[in-house]
Coordinates of C-alpha atoms in Angstrom, one line a residue:
M1 CA -39.2 -60.8 33.3
K2 CA -38.1 -59.1 36.3
G3 CA -41.6 -57.2 35.9
N4 CA -41.5 -57.2 32.3
K5 CA -45.6 -59.3 30.6
Y6 CA -44.8 -61.1 27.4
Y7 CA -47.5 -61.8 24.6
W8 CA -47.6 -63.1 21.5
V9 CA -49.3 -61.2 18.9
A10 CA -49.3 -61.6 14.9
G11 CA -46.0 -64.0 15.3
A12 CA -44.2 -61.8 17.1
L13 CA -43.5 -61.2 20.7
L14 CA -43.7 -58.4 22.5
A15 CA -43.5 -56.5 25.9
T16 CA -45.2 -54.6 27.9
S17 CA -43.4 -53.1 30.8
A18 CA -44.2 -52.6 34.1
F19 CA -42.9 -49.1 33.8
A20 CA -45.0 -48.5 31.3
Q21 CA -48.0 -49.5 33.9
N22 CA -46.6 -47.2 36.2
K23 CA -46.3 -50.3 37.8
P24 CA -43.7 -51.1 41.1
I25 CA -40.5 -53.0 39.5
A26 CA -39.4 -56.7 40.2
T27 CA -36.3 -56.5 41.6
T28 CA -35.5 -60.5 41.6
K29 CA -34.7 -63.0 38.7
T30 CA -37.3 -64.9 37.7
Q31 CA -36.0 -67.3 34.9
T32 CA -32.9 -68.6 33.9
A33 CA -30.5 -66.9 31.5
A34 CA -31.3 -69.0 28.8
S35 CA -34.7 -68.5 28.6
Q36 CA -33.6 -64.8 29.4
T37 CA -31.3 -64.3 26.3
S38 CA -34.1 -66.4 24.2
I39 CA -37.2 -63.6 24.9
L40 CA -34.3 -61.1 24.5
Q41 CA -33.3 -61.9 20.7
T42 CA -37.0 -61.9 20.1
A43 CA -38.5 -59.1 22.5
V44 CA -40.1 -56.1 20.6
S45 CA -39.4 -52.0 21.0
E46 CA -42.3 -50.6 23.0
T47 CA -41.1 -47.3 21.8
W48 CA -41.1 -46.9 18.0
I49 CA -42.7 -49.8 15.6
A50 CA -42.7 -49.1 12.1
D51 CA -44.8 -51.5 10.6
L52 CA -48.6 -50.6 10.9
Q53 CA -49.8 -54.3 10.9
D54 CA -52.2 -53.5 8.6
G55 CA -50.2 -54.1 4.8
R56 CA -48.6 -50.8 5.8
Y57 CA -45.3 -49.3 7.0
K58 CA -45.0 -45.9 8.5
N59 CA -41.4 -43.6 8.5
P60 CA -38.9 -43.7 9.4
V61 CA -38.5 -48.1 9.2
L62 CA -36.0 -47.4 11.9
H63 CA -35.7 -43.9 14.2
A64 CA -32.6 -44.8 15.7
D65 CA -29.4 -43.0 14.2
Y66 CA -28.5 -45.7 11.4
S67 CA -26.2 -42.9 8.8
D68 CA -25.9 -43.2 5.6
P69 CA -27.3 -46.8 5.2
D70 CA -26.6 -49.3 2.0
A71 CA -28.4 -52.5 1.7
C72 CA -28.8 -55.6 -0.4
R73 CA -30.3 -58.1 -1.2
V74 CA -29.5 -62.0 -1.1
G75 CA -32.2 -64.2 -1.5
E76 CA -35.7 -63.9 0.2
D77 CA -33.2 -61.6 2.7
Y78 CA -31.9 -57.8 3.3
Y79 CA -29.3 -56.6 4.5
M80 CA -28.3 -53.5 5.7
T81 CA -24.8 -51.3 7.0
A82 CA -24.1 -47.9 8.4
S83 CA -21.8 -45.6 9.5
S84 CA -20.6 -45.8 12.5
F85 CA -17.3 -43.2 12.9
D86 CA -15.2 -44.0 16.2
A87 CA -18.0 -46.1 17.9
I88 CA -17.2 -49.7 18.7
P89 CA -17.9 -52.5 17.3
G90 CA -18.5 -50.4 14.5
L91 CA -20.0 -51.7 11.2
P92 CA -23.6 -52.7 12.0
V93 CA -25.4 -55.3 10.5
L94 CA -29.3 -55.5 10.0
H95 CA -31.2 -58.2 9.0
S96 CA -34.7 -58.1 7.5
K97 CA -37.4 -59.7 5.8
D98 CA -39.5 -57.4 4.4
L99 CA -37.5 -53.6 4.6
V100 CA -39.7 -52.8 7.1
N101 CA -38.4 -55.1 10.4
W102 CA -35.2 -55.1 10.6
T103 CA -33.0 -57.0 13.5
L104 CA -29.5 -56.2 14.4
I105 CA -27.9 -59.5 13.9
G106 CA -24.0 -58.1 14.5
H107 CA -21.1 -55.7 13.7
A108 CA -18.6 -56.3 10.8
L109 CA -15.8 -54.6 12.9
P110 CA -15.1 -55.6 16.6
R111 CA -12.3 -53.4 17.0
Q112 CA -11.3 -50.4 14.2
V113 CA -7.6 -50.4 13.1
P114 CA -5.1 -48.8 13.6
I115 CA -6.0 -50.6 16.7
E116 CA -4.3 -47.9 19.4
H117 CA -4.9 -44.7 17.0
F118 CA -8.7 -45.7 18.4
E119 CA -8.0 -46.8 22.0
K120 CA -8.4 -43.1 22.3
T121 CA -11.9 -41.6 21.7
Q122 CA -11.9 -40.2 17.7
H123 CA -15.6 -38.2 18.1
G124 CA -16.5 -37.7 13.9
N125 CA -13.8 -40.0 13.0
G126 CA -13.5 -43.8 11.7
V127 CA -15.9 -45.3 10.0
W128 CA -17.8 -43.1 7.4
A129 CA -20.2 -44.4 4.3
P130 CA -20.3 -47.9 3.2
A131 CA -21.0 -50.3 1.0
I132 CA -22.9 -53.3 1.1
R133 CA -22.4 -56.4 -1.4
F134 CA -22.9 -59.7 -1.4
H135 CA -20.6 -61.3 -4.8
K136 CA -20.0 -65.2 -5.5
G137 CA -20.8 -66.3 -2.3
E138 CA -19.4 -63.1 0.3
F139 CA -20.5 -60.3 1.8
Y140 CA -18.0 -57.0 0.5
I141 CA -18.1 -54.0 2.9
Y142 CA -16.3 -51.6 1.9
Y143 CA -15.6 -48.7 4.2
P144 CA -13.5 -45.2 4.2
D145 CA -12.0 -44.4 7.3
P146 CA -11.4 -40.0 6.2
D147 CA -7.5 -40.3 7.8
F148 CA -6.3 -43.7 6.6
G149 CA -8.4 -44.5 3.5
I150 CA -10.6 -47.1 1.8
Y151 CA -11.2 -51.0 3.6
L152 CA -12.5 -54.2 2.5
I153 CA -13.5 -56.9 4.9
K154 CA -15.1 -60.4 4.2
A155 CA -17.7 -62.4 5.5
R156 CA -19.4 -66.1 4.1
N157 CA -22.4 -65.3 6.5
A158 CA -23.2 -61.3 7.3
A159 CA -23.8 -62.5 10.7
G160 CA -19.9 -63.2 11.1
P161 CA -17.2 -63.1 11.4
W162 CA -15.9 -60.9 9.1
S163 CA -12.6 -61.0 7.5
E164 CA -9.4 -58.8 8.8
P165 CA -10.0 -55.0 7.2
V166 CA -7.7 -55.0 3.9
L167 CA -6.1 -51.6 2.8
V168 CA -8.2 -51.8 -0.5
E169 CA -6.3 -47.7 -1.1
G170 CA -4.6 -45.7 1.4
G171 CA -4.8 -41.8 1.5
K172 CA -5.9 -38.6 3.3
G173 CA -10.2 -38.3 2.1
L174 CA -11.4 -41.1 0.6
I175 CA -14.6 -41.6 1.4
D176 CA -18.0 -42.9 0.5
P177 CA -16.3 -45.7 -1.8
C178 CA -19.1 -48.8 -4.1
P179 CA -17.7 -51.1 -5.6
L180 CA -19.2 -52.9 -9.4
W181 CA -18.4 -55.9 -10.8
D182 CA -18.7 -55.3 -14.5
D183 CA -20.7 -57.8 -16.9
D184 CA -17.0 -58.0 -18.7
G185 CA -15.6 -59.2 -15.0
Q186 CA -13.8 -55.5 -14.7
V187 CA -14.6 -54.5 -11.1
Y188 CA -14.4 -50.8 -10.0
L189 CA -14.7 -48.3 -7.3
V190 CA -16.8 -45.3 -6.9
H191 CA -16.0 -42.8 -4.3
G192 CA -16.4 -39.0 -3.7
W193 CA -13.7 -37.0 -1.5
A194 CA -13.4 -35.2 1.9
G195 CA -13.1 -31.5 1.4
S196 CA -11.8 -31.3 5.0
R197 CA -9.3 -33.9 4.4
A198 CA -7.9 -34.2 1.0
G199 CA -8.5 -30.3 0.4
I200 CA -11.2 -30.6 -2.4
K201 CA -15.1 -31.9 -2.2
S202 CA -18.3 -31.9 -4.5
V203 CA -16.9 -34.8 -6.9
I204 CA -17.1 -38.2 -7.9
T205 CA -14.1 -40.4 -9.4
V206 CA -13.9 -43.8 -10.3
K207 CA -11.3 -46.3 -10.1
K208 CA -10.3 -49.8 -11.0
M209 CA -9.3 -52.3 -9.2
N210 CA -7.7 -56.1 -9.5
A211 CA -10.4 -59.2 -10.1
E212 CA -10.7 -59.8 -6.2
G213 CA -11.6 -56.2 -5.8
T214 CA -9.1 -55.6 -2.9
K215 CA -6.5 -53.2 -4.6
V216 CA -7.2 -50.3 -6.7
L217 CA -5.1 -50.3 -9.7
D218 CA -4.9 -46.3 -11.3
A219 CA -5.2 -43.0 -9.8
G220 CA -9.1 -42.8 -11.9
A221 CA -11.0 -40.7 -13.7
L222 CA -13.1 -37.4 -12.6
V223 CA -16.6 -38.4 -13.8
Y224 CA -19.0 -35.5 -11.9
D225 CA -18.5 -32.1 -11.0
G226 CA -21.2 -30.5 -8.7
H227 CA -19.5 -27.2 -7.8
K228 CA -22.1 -25.4 -10.0
I229 CA -25.7 -27.5 -9.1
D230 CA -24.8 -30.1 -6.3
P231 CA -22.6 -28.7 -3.8
T232 CA -21.0 -31.2 -1.6
V233 CA -22.2 -34.3 -3.7
E234 CA -20.7 -37.5 -2.1
G235 CA -22.3 -41.0 -1.0
P236 CA -22.1 -42.6 -4.5
K237 CA -23.5 -45.2 -5.4
F238 CA -23.1 -48.0 -7.8
Y239 CA -24.9 -50.0 -9.9
K240 CA -25.5 -51.3 -13.5
R241 CA -29.0 -51.8 -15.9
N242 CA -30.4 -51.9 -18.7
G243 CA -26.6 -50.8 -20.1
Y244 CA -26.8 -47.6 -18.3
Y245 CA -24.5 -47.5 -15.3
Y246 CA -25.8 -45.0 -12.7
I247 CA -24.1 -43.3 -9.6
F248 CA -27.1 -42.8 -7.0
A249 CA -25.9 -39.6 -5.0
P250 CA -26.7 -37.2 -2.3
A251 CA -25.8 -34.2 -2.6
G252 CA -27.0 -30.1 -1.2
G253 CA -25.3 -31.0 2.6
V254 CA -26.7 -33.5 4.6
A255 CA -29.7 -31.4 6.7
T256 CA -31.0 -29.6 3.7
G257 CA -30.3 -31.6 -0.1
W258 CA -31.8 -34.0 -2.2
Q259 CA -30.5 -37.2 -4.3
I260 CA -29.5 -37.2 -7.2
V261 CA -29.1 -40.2 -9.9
L262 CA -26.4 -39.9 -12.6
R263 CA -26.5 -42.0 -16.0
S264 CA -24.5 -43.2 -18.8
K265 CA -24.3 -45.9 -21.1
N266 CA -20.0 -45.6 -20.4
I267 CA -18.9 -46.2 -17.1
Y268 CA -16.5 -43.1 -17.6
G269 CA -19.3 -40.7 -18.7
P270 CA -20.1 -38.3 -19.9
Y271 CA -22.8 -39.0 -17.3
E272 CA -26.5 -37.1 -17.6
R273 CA -28.3 -35.9 -14.2
K274 CA -31.0 -35.4 -13.1
V275 CA -33.1 -34.9 -9.4
V276 CA -35.0 -38.4 -8.1
M277 CA -36.2 -37.2 -4.4
A278 CA -35.9 -34.1 -2.9
E279 CA -37.6 -32.9 0.8
G280 CA -40.8 -31.5 -1.9
K281 CA -43.7 -30.5 0.5
S282 CA -43.0 -34.1 2.4
G283 CA -41.4 -32.0 5.6
I284 CA -38.7 -34.9 5.3
N285 CA -35.9 -33.0 5.4
G286 CA -32.9 -33.4 3.4
P287 CA -33.8 -37.2 1.9
H288 CA -30.7 -38.8 0.3
Q289 CA -27.8 -41.2 0.2
G290 CA -29.1 -44.5 1.0
A291 CA -30.1 -47.7 -1.2
W292 CA -31.7 -49.0 -4.5
V293 CA -33.0 -52.5 -4.0
T294 CA -35.1 -54.4 -6.1
T295 CA -37.2 -57.3 -3.8
S296 CA -37.3 -61.0 -5.1
P297 CA -40.1 -62.0 -7.7
V298 CA -43.3 -62.9 -6.0
N299 CA -45.7 -64.5 -9.3
G300 CA -43.1 -63.2 -11.2
Q301 CA -43.6 -59.8 -10.2
S302 CA -40.7 -57.4 -8.4
E303 CA -40.5 -53.6 -7.0
D304 CA -38.1 -51.4 -6.7
W305 CA -37.2 -49.8 -2.9
F306 CA -34.9 -47.0 -1.9
L307 CA -33.3 -46.4 1.7
H308 CA -32.4 -43.5 2.9
F309 CA -31.9 -41.2 6.0
Q310 CA -33.2 -37.8 7.5
D311 CA -31.1 -35.9 9.2
K312 CA -33.2 -35.5 13.1
N313 CA -30.5 -33.6 14.8
E314 CA -30.2 -34.9 18.6
Y315 CA -32.2 -37.9 17.0
G316 CA -29.3 -39.0 14.3
R317 CA -29.9 -40.0 11.1
V318 CA -32.6 -41.9 11.1
V319 CA -33.3 -45.1 7.8
H320 CA -36.8 -44.4 5.5
L321 CA -38.0 -46.5 2.9
Q322 CA -39.2 -45.3 -0.7
P323 CA -40.8 -46.2 -3.0
M324 CA -39.2 -46.3 -7.0
K325 CA -40.0 -46.8 -10.4
W326 CA -38.5 -47.2 -13.0
V327 CA -39.5 -44.2 -16.1
N328 CA -37.6 -44.1 -19.1
D329 CA -34.6 -45.5 -17.4
W330 CA -34.5 -43.2 -14.6
P331 CA -35.4 -43.3 -11.3
V332 CA -38.3 -42.2 -9.4
I333 CA -38.0 -41.8 -6.0
G334 CA -41.2 -41.1 -3.5
T335 CA -43.9 -40.3 -5.1
D336 CA -44.1 -37.8 -7.8
P337 CA -48.1 -36.0 -7.5
D338 CA -46.9 -33.4 -10.1
G339 CA -45.5 -35.1 -12.5
D340 CA -41.9 -33.2 -12.4
G341 CA -40.1 -36.4 -12.1
I342 CA -38.7 -35.7 -9.0
G343 CA -40.3 -37.9 -6.5
D344 CA -41.6 -36.7 -2.7
P345 CA -40.4 -38.7 0.0
V346 CA -43.5 -40.8 2.0
L347 CA -43.9 -40.9 5.3
T348 CA -47.0 -44.0 5.2
Y349 CA -47.2 -46.8 2.4
T350 CA -48.2 -50.4 1.4
K351 CA -45.1 -52.6 2.4
P352 CA -43.8 -54.1 0.2
L353 CA -44.5 -57.5 -1.5
T354 CA -43.2 -60.5 0.2
S355 CA -43.7 -64.2 -0.3
K356 CA -45.6 -64.0 3.0
N357 CA -45.8 -62.3 5.6
Y358 CA -42.9 -61.5 8.4
P359 CA -43.5 -60.7 12.4
I360 CA -42.8 -57.7 13.6
A361 CA -38.4 -57.1 14.0
T362 CA -36.2 -54.1 15.8
P363 CA -33.0 -53.5 17.2
P364 CA -33.0 -55.0 20.3
E365 CA -32.9 -52.0 23.1
S366 CA -33.3 -53.3 26.8
D367 CA -30.7 -55.1 28.5
E368 CA -30.8 -57.7 31.3
F369 CA -27.5 -59.0 31.2
D370 CA -28.6 -62.0 31.8
G371 CA -26.7 -63.5 29.0
P372 CA -22.5 -64.0 29.0
A373 CA -22.5 -61.1 26.0
L374 CA -23.3 -57.7 26.5
G375 CA -27.3 -57.0 23.7
R376 CA -25.7 -55.9 20.0
Q377 CA -27.2 -52.1 21.1
W378 CA -24.2 -51.7 23.3
Q379 CA -21.0 -49.5 22.1
W380 CA -17.9 -47.9 23.5
Q381 CA -16.6 -44.3 22.7
A382 CA -12.8 -46.6 22.0
N383 CA -11.7 -49.9 21.1
P384 CA -12.0 -51.4 24.2
K385 CA -10.3 -53.3 27.5
G386 CA -11.2 -56.7 28.2
T387 CA -10.9 -55.3 32.0
W388 CA -14.2 -51.8 31.5
A389 CA -17.2 -54.2 31.6
M390 CA -17.8 -58.0 32.1
P391 CA -21.1 -59.9 32.2
A392 CA -21.4 -61.9 34.5
A393 CA -24.8 -64.4 35.8
G394 CA -27.6 -62.6 36.0
F395 CA -25.4 -58.7 36.0
L396 CA -23.2 -56.4 34.1
R397 CA -20.4 -55.6 36.0
L398 CA -18.1 -52.2 35.2
Y399 CA -14.6 -51.7 36.6
S400 CA -13.9 -48.2 37.5
Y401 CA -11.3 -46.8 35.1
K402 CA -8.8 -43.8 35.4
A403 CA -9.9 -41.7 32.5
P404 CA -6.8 -40.2 30.4
E405 CA -5.1 -37.5 32.2
Q406 CA -6.2 -33.3 31.4
T407 CA -9.8 -34.7 31.0
S408 CA -12.3 -32.3 32.2
N409 CA -15.3 -34.1 31.1
L410 CA -17.0 -37.6 29.6
W411 CA -16.4 -36.6 26.2
D412 CA -12.8 -38.2 26.3
V413 CA -12.9 -40.9 28.1
P414 CA -13.4 -44.1 25.8
N415 CA -15.0 -46.2 28.6
V416 CA -18.5 -44.9 28.4
L417 CA -21.1 -47.4 27.4
L418 CA -23.9 -45.9 24.7
Q419 CA -26.7 -46.7 22.8
K420 CA -29.0 -45.1 20.1
F421 CA -32.0 -43.1 20.9
P422 CA -34.8 -46.0 19.7
A423 CA -38.0 -43.2 18.9
E424 CA -39.2 -39.8 19.4
E425 CA -40.4 -40.8 23.2
F426 CA -38.8 -42.7 26.0
T427 CA -37.9 -43.8 29.2
V428 CA -34.9 -45.5 30.3
T429 CA -34.0 -47.1 33.9
T430 CA -31.6 -49.0 35.4
K431 CA -30.7 -50.8 38.6
L432 CA -27.3 -50.9 40.0
R433 CA -25.7 -51.4 43.1
F434 CA -22.0 -49.2 43.3
T435 CA -19.2 -51.5 45.0
P436 CA -15.9 -48.8 45.3
N437 CA -12.6 -48.7 46.0
A438 CA -12.6 -47.9 49.6
N439 CA -8.8 -46.9 49.4
L440 CA -10.4 -44.3 46.6
T441 CA -12.4 -41.7 46.5
N442 CA -14.0 -39.5 42.7
E443 CA -14.8 -43.3 41.4
K444 CA -17.8 -42.0 39.8
T445 CA -21.0 -44.4 37.4
G446 CA -23.5 -43.7 36.8
L447 CA -26.2 -43.0 33.8
V448 CA -25.9 -40.6 31.1
I449 CA -27.3 -38.9 27.7
I450 CA -24.2 -37.4 25.7
G451 CA -24.0 -35.4 22.8
Q452 CA -21.5 -31.7 22.2
S453 CA -23.4 -30.7 25.5
Y454 CA -23.7 -34.0 28.5
A455 CA -25.6 -34.7 31.4
G456 CA -26.2 -37.4 33.8
I457 CA -27.3 -39.2 37.4
Y458 CA -24.4 -40.9 39.4
L459 CA -22.5 -42.2 42.3
N460 CA -19.4 -40.2 43.9
S461 CA -17.5 -42.5 46.0
G462 CA -15.9 -40.7 49.4
K463 CA -14.4 -41.9 52.4
N464 CA -17.5 -44.2 53.7
K465 CA -20.8 -43.2 51.9
T466 CA -21.2 -42.2 48.3
E467 CA -23.2 -38.2 46.8
L468 CA -25.8 -39.3 44.5
V469 CA -25.3 -36.1 42.1
Y470 CA -26.8 -34.6 39.1
A471 CA -24.4 -33.3 36.5
V472 CA -24.2 -30.9 32.9
C473 CA -21.0 -30.3 31.1
S474 CA -22.6 -27.8 28.6
K475 CA -20.0 -27.4 24.7
A476 CA -18.2 -31.2 26.9
S477 CA -16.5 -31.1 22.9
D478 CA -14.3 -28.0 23.7
G479 CA -13.8 -29.3 27.0
K480 CA -15.8 -27.1 29.1
P481 CA -15.9 -29.2 33.1
E482 CA -19.5 -29.8 34.5
T483 CA -21.2 -28.4 36.9
T484 CA -22.8 -30.7 39.6
R485 CA -25.2 -30.7 42.2
L486 CA -25.6 -32.9 45.4
L487 CA -28.9 -34.8 45.5
A488 CA -28.0 -37.0 47.7
E489 CA -26.4 -39.5 50.7
F490 CA -25.9 -43.0 50.8
K491 CA -23.9 -46.1 51.9
P492 CA -21.8 -47.7 49.9
E493 CA -23.3 -51.3 48.2
T494 CA -27.1 -49.0 48.2
D495 CA -29.1 -50.6 45.3
L496 CA -30.5 -47.3 43.3
Y497 CA -32.3 -47.2 40.2
L498 CA -32.0 -43.8 38.0
R499 CA -33.8 -43.2 35.3
V500 CA -34.2 -40.6 32.6
K501 CA -37.1 -39.6 30.6
V502 CA -36.6 -38.7 26.8
N503 CA -39.6 -36.0 25.9
K504 CA -39.9 -35.6 21.9
G505 CA -37.4 -32.8 21.0
G506 CA -34.6 -34.8 23.0
K507 CA -35.8 -32.9 26.2
C508 CA -34.2 -34.9 29.5
E509 CA -35.7 -35.3 32.7
F510 CA -33.7 -37.4 34.9
G511 CA -34.6 -38.9 38.3
F512 CA -33.8 -41.3 40.8
S513 CA -35.5 -43.8 43.4
E514 CA -34.8 -46.2 46.2
D515 CA -37.8 -49.1 46.1
G516 CA -37.9 -48.8 42.1
T517 CA -41.5 -46.8 42.7
N518 CA -40.8 -43.8 43.6
F519 CA -39.0 -41.8 41.6
K520 CA -37.7 -38.2 42.9
M521 CA -36.7 -36.3 39.7
T522 CA -34.7 -33.3 39.1
G523 CA -36.8 -31.4 38.1
E524 CA -34.0 -29.7 35.3
P525 CA -35.1 -30.1 32.0
F526 CA -31.5 -30.8 29.6
Q527 CA -31.9 -30.6 26.3
A528 CA -29.8 -33.5 24.6
E529 CA -27.7 -32.3 21.6
V530 CA -26.3 -33.6 18.7
G531 CA -22.7 -35.4 19.0
R532 CA -19.6 -35.2 15.7
W533 CA -22.3 -36.8 12.6
I534 CA -24.2 -38.3 14.9
G535 CA -27.2 -37.8 17.5
S536 CA -26.8 -37.8 21.3
K537 CA -26.6 -41.7 22.7
V538 CA -28.0 -43.0 26.2
G539 CA -25.9 -45.2 28.6
L540 CA -23.3 -45.9 31.6
F541 CA -19.8 -45.4 32.9
C542 CA -18.0 -46.0 35.7
T543 CA -14.4 -43.9 35.9
R544 CA -11.6 -43.0 38.7
E545 CA -8.6 -40.8 38.6
T546 CA -6.2 -42.9 40.5
Q547 CA -4.0 -45.6 38.6
T548 CA -4.5 -48.0 41.5
N549 CA -3.4 -52.0 41.2
D550 CA -7.1 -52.4 41.7
S551 CA -10.8 -50.7 41.6
G552 CA -14.1 -50.8 43.0
Y553 CA -17.2 -51.3 40.7
A554 CA -20.4 -51.4 39.6
D555 CA -23.5 -53.7 39.1
Y556 CA -25.7 -53.0 36.9
D557 CA -28.8 -55.4 37.1
W558 CA -30.7 -54.4 34.0
F559 CA -31.0 -51.8 31.8
R560 CA -34.5 -50.9 30.5
V561 CA -36.2 -48.6 27.5
T562 CA -40.2 -48.3 27.9
K563 CA -42.1 -46.0 26.5

């Protein structure tokens, strides 16, 4: 595949890129679109593989920003979803056979509602911590929008299609819902509160729903107030075991907190409280917010596991997997070397029990743009329009789209196509050809690393020329303008290769090449920054400043993520 070599290891298709070997980048296509698509669906990351292939795994199992993960098991299959905030498509759905190797099988939310509201960037808003469950042959995802309320979507197949969102309860500040179908047929919903909208936080509420789980029926009851010892308790997950109702909930703040569990014989309490996992001496900060799953029995034996996130600043909230056991009807998550009942998270551990060994699997990263649709890893900064991007026969065409009025940088531009950072260290290289509208100037396209500050390398159209510019925008989220430096000038429709190397700690360096072999680096390191509740992202854009009846465009031949 255009310079990549593929080989089989332990039943999985792995890719070794020419970039990683410092070899020239092939510029011609050597396979059909159908064969390319097949390879892309099974290609494995070069940058992060959690499966150590010796019966153990390492954390994080997903070194990518799948914030606030929740999961459920159906037979021998595991399904996970996560917060997506304003990114579209939203509500990623991942699948695994062993809780270690995960594939991204789709998104449950192709457009975010209200549609017009989310046609503008809404950083930090939108989909907060969701819950996924399987009930009577259907998948349910309950997700909160802190400005509008709690929604429900359903599907027979986790890969979709999913139903249109139904508003289960409207209101501001309702967050982090999770349902429970009780043994007597009653249906309940637990949720937290966002202080920024509701004016109160650190409390957990339980409400009754109708039998269909589509409507809240009452005002609910307070079941836990964490103000004194568990500030910012939120993200509750509801379970029942051995006659106890359990609420798993994080507390103490995203980057600094701990995992608590509440239990009671009565759904409305009173609830006992216990800390079941904390950082301890592990160095894994804020280990909390996630999902308890029990494995499918193998020879009559099952295991309990817990998926949670760790806040890693510019890398976002990455996903860890912890062993879990029950002691006196209390869970202990991780390992408990000092025997105090509070688990410490692990960095490596024996893989979960399965009926057989499964091949390595990772979410997609590179995209050859050879199929009729974008790879599943891509998300826009707002509800997309059909004119922004059109996959074609062997390339992705981005049409320039007018930036919103009074926009001084890319932070508020909706048509920025992005994906998550996949590892601590990686390199992105893309090949493009820019064909600007001859009647316009200041059409722009290129490669960007974006958070609340950003940097990028892009082409800017002028009269009979295009300028290659290195841009940095400090405090973009505050509306600050870019500063730019001219790197080179080219004729329109010149093939170019753009690159960014992300080093440990999120330090980035951009470069470009005319031949795909010799890259000129800018020599200016850029420190990647967090976004609004998310990590930094990498991707492409194509904008203009004027509204006319036609636009220029950029053809991206491929986008490759390598070591």
